[in-house]
Tab-separated table of C-alpha atoms and ligand atoms in Angstrom:
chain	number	residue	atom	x	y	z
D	1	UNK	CA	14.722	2.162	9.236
D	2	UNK	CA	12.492	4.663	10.517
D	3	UNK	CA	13.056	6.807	7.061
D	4	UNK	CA	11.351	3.786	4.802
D	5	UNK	CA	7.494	2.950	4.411
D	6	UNK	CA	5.929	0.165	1.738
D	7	UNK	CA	3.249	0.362	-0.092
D	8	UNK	CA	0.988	-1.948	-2.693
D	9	UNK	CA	-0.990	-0.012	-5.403
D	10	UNK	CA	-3.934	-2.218	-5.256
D	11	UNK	CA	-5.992	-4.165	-7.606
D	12	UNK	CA	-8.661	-1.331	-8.832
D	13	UNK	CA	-5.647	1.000	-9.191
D	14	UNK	CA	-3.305	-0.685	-11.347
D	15	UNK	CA	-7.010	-2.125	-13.418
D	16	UNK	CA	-7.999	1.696	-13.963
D	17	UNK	CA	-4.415	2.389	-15.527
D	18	UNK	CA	-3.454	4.382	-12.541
D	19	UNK	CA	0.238	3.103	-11.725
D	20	UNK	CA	1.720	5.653	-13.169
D	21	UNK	CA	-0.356	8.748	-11.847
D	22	UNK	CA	0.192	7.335	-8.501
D	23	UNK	CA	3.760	6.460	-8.715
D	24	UNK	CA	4.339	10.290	-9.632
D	25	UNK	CA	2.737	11.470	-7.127
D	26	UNK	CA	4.949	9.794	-4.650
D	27	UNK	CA	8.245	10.890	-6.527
D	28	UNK	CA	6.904	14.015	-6.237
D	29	UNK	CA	5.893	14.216	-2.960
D	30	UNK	CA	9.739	13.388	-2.023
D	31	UNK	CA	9.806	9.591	-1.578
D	32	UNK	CA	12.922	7.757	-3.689
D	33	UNK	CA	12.108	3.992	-4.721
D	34	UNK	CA	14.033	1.522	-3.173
D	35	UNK	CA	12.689	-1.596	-4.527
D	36	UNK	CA	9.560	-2.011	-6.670
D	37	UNK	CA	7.830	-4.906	-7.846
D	38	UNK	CA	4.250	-5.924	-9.817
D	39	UNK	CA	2.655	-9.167	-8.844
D	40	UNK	CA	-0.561	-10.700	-8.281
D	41	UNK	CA	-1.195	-12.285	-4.724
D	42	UNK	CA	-2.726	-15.450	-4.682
D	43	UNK	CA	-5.572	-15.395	-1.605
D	44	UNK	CA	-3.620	-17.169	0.268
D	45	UNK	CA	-0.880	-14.077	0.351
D	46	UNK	CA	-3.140	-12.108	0.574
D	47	UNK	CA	-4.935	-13.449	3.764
D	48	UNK	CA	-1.298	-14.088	5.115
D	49	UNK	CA	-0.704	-10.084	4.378
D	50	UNK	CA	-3.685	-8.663	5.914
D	51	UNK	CA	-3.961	-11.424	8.392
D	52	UNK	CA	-4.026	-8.423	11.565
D	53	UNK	CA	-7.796	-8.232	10.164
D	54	UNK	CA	-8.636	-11.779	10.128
D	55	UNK	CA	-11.586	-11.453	12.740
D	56	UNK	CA	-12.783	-7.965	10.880
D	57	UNK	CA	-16.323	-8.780	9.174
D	58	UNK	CA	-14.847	-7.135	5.844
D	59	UNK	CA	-11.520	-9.530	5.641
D	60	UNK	CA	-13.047	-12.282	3.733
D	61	UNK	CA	-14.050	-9.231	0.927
D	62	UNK	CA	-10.817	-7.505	1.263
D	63	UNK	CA	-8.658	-11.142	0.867
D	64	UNK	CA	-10.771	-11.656	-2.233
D	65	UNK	CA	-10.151	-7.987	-3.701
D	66	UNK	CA	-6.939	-7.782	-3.026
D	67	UNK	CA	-5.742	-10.933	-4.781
D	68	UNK	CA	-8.540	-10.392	-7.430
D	69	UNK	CA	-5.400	-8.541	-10.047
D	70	UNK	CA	-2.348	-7.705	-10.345
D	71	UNK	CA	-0.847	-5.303	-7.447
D	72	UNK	CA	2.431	-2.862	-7.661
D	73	UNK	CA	4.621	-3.422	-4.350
D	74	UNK	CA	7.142	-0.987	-3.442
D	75	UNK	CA	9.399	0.022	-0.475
D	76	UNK	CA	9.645	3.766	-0.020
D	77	UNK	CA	12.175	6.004	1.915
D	78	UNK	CA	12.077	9.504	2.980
D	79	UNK	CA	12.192	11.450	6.086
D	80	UNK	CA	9.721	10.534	8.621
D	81	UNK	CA	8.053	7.689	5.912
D	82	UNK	CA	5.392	6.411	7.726
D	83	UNK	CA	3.257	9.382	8.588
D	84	UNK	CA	4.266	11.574	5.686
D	85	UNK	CA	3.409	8.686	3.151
D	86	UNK	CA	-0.127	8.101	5.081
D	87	UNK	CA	-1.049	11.987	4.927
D	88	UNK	CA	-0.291	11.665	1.260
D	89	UNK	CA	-2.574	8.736	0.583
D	90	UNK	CA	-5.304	9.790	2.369
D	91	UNK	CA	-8.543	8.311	5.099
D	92	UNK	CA	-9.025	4.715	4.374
D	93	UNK	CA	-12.550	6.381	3.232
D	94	UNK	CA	-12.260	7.775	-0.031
D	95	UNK	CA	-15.281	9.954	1.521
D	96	UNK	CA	-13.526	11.424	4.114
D	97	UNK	CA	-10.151	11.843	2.109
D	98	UNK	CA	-8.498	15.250	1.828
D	99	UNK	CA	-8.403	17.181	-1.147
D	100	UNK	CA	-5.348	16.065	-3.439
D	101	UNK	CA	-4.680	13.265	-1.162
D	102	UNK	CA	-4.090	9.653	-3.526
D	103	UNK	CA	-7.384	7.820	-2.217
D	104	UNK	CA	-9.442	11.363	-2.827
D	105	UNK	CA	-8.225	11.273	-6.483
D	106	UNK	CA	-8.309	7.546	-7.290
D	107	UNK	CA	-10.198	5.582	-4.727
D	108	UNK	CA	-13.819	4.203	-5.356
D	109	UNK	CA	-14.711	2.993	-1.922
D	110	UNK	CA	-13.466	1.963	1.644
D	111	UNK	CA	-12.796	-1.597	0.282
D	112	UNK	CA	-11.290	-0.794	-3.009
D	113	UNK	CA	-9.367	2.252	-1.562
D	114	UNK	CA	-6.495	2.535	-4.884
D	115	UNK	CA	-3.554	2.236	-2.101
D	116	UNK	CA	-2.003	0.912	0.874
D	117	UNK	CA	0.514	2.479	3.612
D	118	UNK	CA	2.525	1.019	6.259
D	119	UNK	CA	0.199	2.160	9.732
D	120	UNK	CA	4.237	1.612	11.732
D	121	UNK	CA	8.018	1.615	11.171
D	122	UNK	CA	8.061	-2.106	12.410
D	123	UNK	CA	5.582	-2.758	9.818
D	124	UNK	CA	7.043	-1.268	7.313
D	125	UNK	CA	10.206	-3.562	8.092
D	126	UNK	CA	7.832	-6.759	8.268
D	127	UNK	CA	5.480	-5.643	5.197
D	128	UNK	CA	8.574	-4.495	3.002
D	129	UNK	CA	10.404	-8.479	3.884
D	130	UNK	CA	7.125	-10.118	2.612
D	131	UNK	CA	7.912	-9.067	-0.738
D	132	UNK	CA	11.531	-8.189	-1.025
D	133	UNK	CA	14.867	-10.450	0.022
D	134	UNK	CA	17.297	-8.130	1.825
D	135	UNK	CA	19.452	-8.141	-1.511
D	136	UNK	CA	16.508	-6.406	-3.090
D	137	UNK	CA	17.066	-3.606	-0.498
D	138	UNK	CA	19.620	-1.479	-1.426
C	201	ATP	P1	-4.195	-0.163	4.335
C	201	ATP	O1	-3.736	-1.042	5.486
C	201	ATP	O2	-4.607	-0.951	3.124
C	201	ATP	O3	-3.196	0.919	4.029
C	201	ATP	P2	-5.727	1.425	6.128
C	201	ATP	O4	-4.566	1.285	7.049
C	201	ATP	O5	-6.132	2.810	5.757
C	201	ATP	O6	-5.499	0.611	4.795
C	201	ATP	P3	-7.033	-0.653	7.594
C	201	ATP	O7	-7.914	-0.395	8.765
C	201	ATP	O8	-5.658	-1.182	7.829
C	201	ATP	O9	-6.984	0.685	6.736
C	201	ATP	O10	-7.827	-1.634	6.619
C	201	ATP	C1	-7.139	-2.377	5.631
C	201	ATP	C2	-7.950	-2.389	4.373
C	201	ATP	O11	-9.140	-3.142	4.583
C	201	ATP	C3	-8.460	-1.027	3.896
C	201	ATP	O12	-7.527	-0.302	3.178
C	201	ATP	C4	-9.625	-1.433	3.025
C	201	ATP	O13	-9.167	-1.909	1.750
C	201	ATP	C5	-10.201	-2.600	3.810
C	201	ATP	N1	-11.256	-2.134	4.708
C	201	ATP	C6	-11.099	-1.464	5.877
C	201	ATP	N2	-12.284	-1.171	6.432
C	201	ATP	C7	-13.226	-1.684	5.604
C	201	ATP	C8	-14.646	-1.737	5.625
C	201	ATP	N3	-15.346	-1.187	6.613
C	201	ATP	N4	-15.272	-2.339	4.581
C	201	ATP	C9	-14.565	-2.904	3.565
C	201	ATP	N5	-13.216	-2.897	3.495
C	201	ATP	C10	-12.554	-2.303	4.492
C	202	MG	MG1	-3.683	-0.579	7.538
């Protein structure tokens, strides 16, 4: 389990045609697709999702962004996931981002930040079960 990460390409991404840059980037950067999905989250998901930041000051924006358009999920394996997938998407601040990192190239601002990462192995597990059955594991 420790070899998988998920990730959601979020609303301002996938609006700005970016799917596809993105999703290259992380087939390049060694990650194989293991299940892959676009949605939209209603704001109820997405409150449920990001409820670890229910008492942040920003959640009420971030709720409504991220169920403001359509969102590509997608669990992602690869040796040592977690921290190789966050080092390729870059500082939640697109300012402080490094060079060729996903949020430098394709971010706008800390709220609409093109990407998210799994911060843990366990929630990578928990993240990757809110969108995926087992059966859609493989
Ligand atoms: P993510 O969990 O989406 O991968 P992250 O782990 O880099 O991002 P978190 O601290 O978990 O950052 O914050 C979750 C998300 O909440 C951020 O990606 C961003 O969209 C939003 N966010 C965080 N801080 C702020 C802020 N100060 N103002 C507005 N939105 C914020
Ligand atoms: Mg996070």
């Amino acid at each position: 389990m420790s070899n998988r990460t998920f990730t959601m390409i979020k609303p301002d991404a996938t609006k700005k045609n970016n799917t596809g840059a993105i999703l290259q980037m992380i087939n390049a950067a060694g990650f194989r697709i293991v299940a892959m999905k676009t949605t939209k989250l209603s704001a109820e998901k997405a409150g449920e999702f990001y409820a670890v930041h229910a008492a942040r000051p920003f959640y009420a924006e971030l709720v409504n962004f991220m169920s403001s358009g359509p969102i590509t999920a997608a669990i992602l394996e690869k040796e040592n996931a977690v921290e190789d997938f966050r080092k390729l998407i870059g500082a939640t601040n697109p300012a402080e981002a490094a060079e060729g990192t996903i949020r430098k190239l394709y971010a706008s601002s800390i709220g609409e930040n093109a990407i998210h990462g799994s911060d843990s192995n366990e929630n990578a597990v928990i993240e990757g079960d809110f969108f995926f059955s087992k059966l859609e594991q493989f």
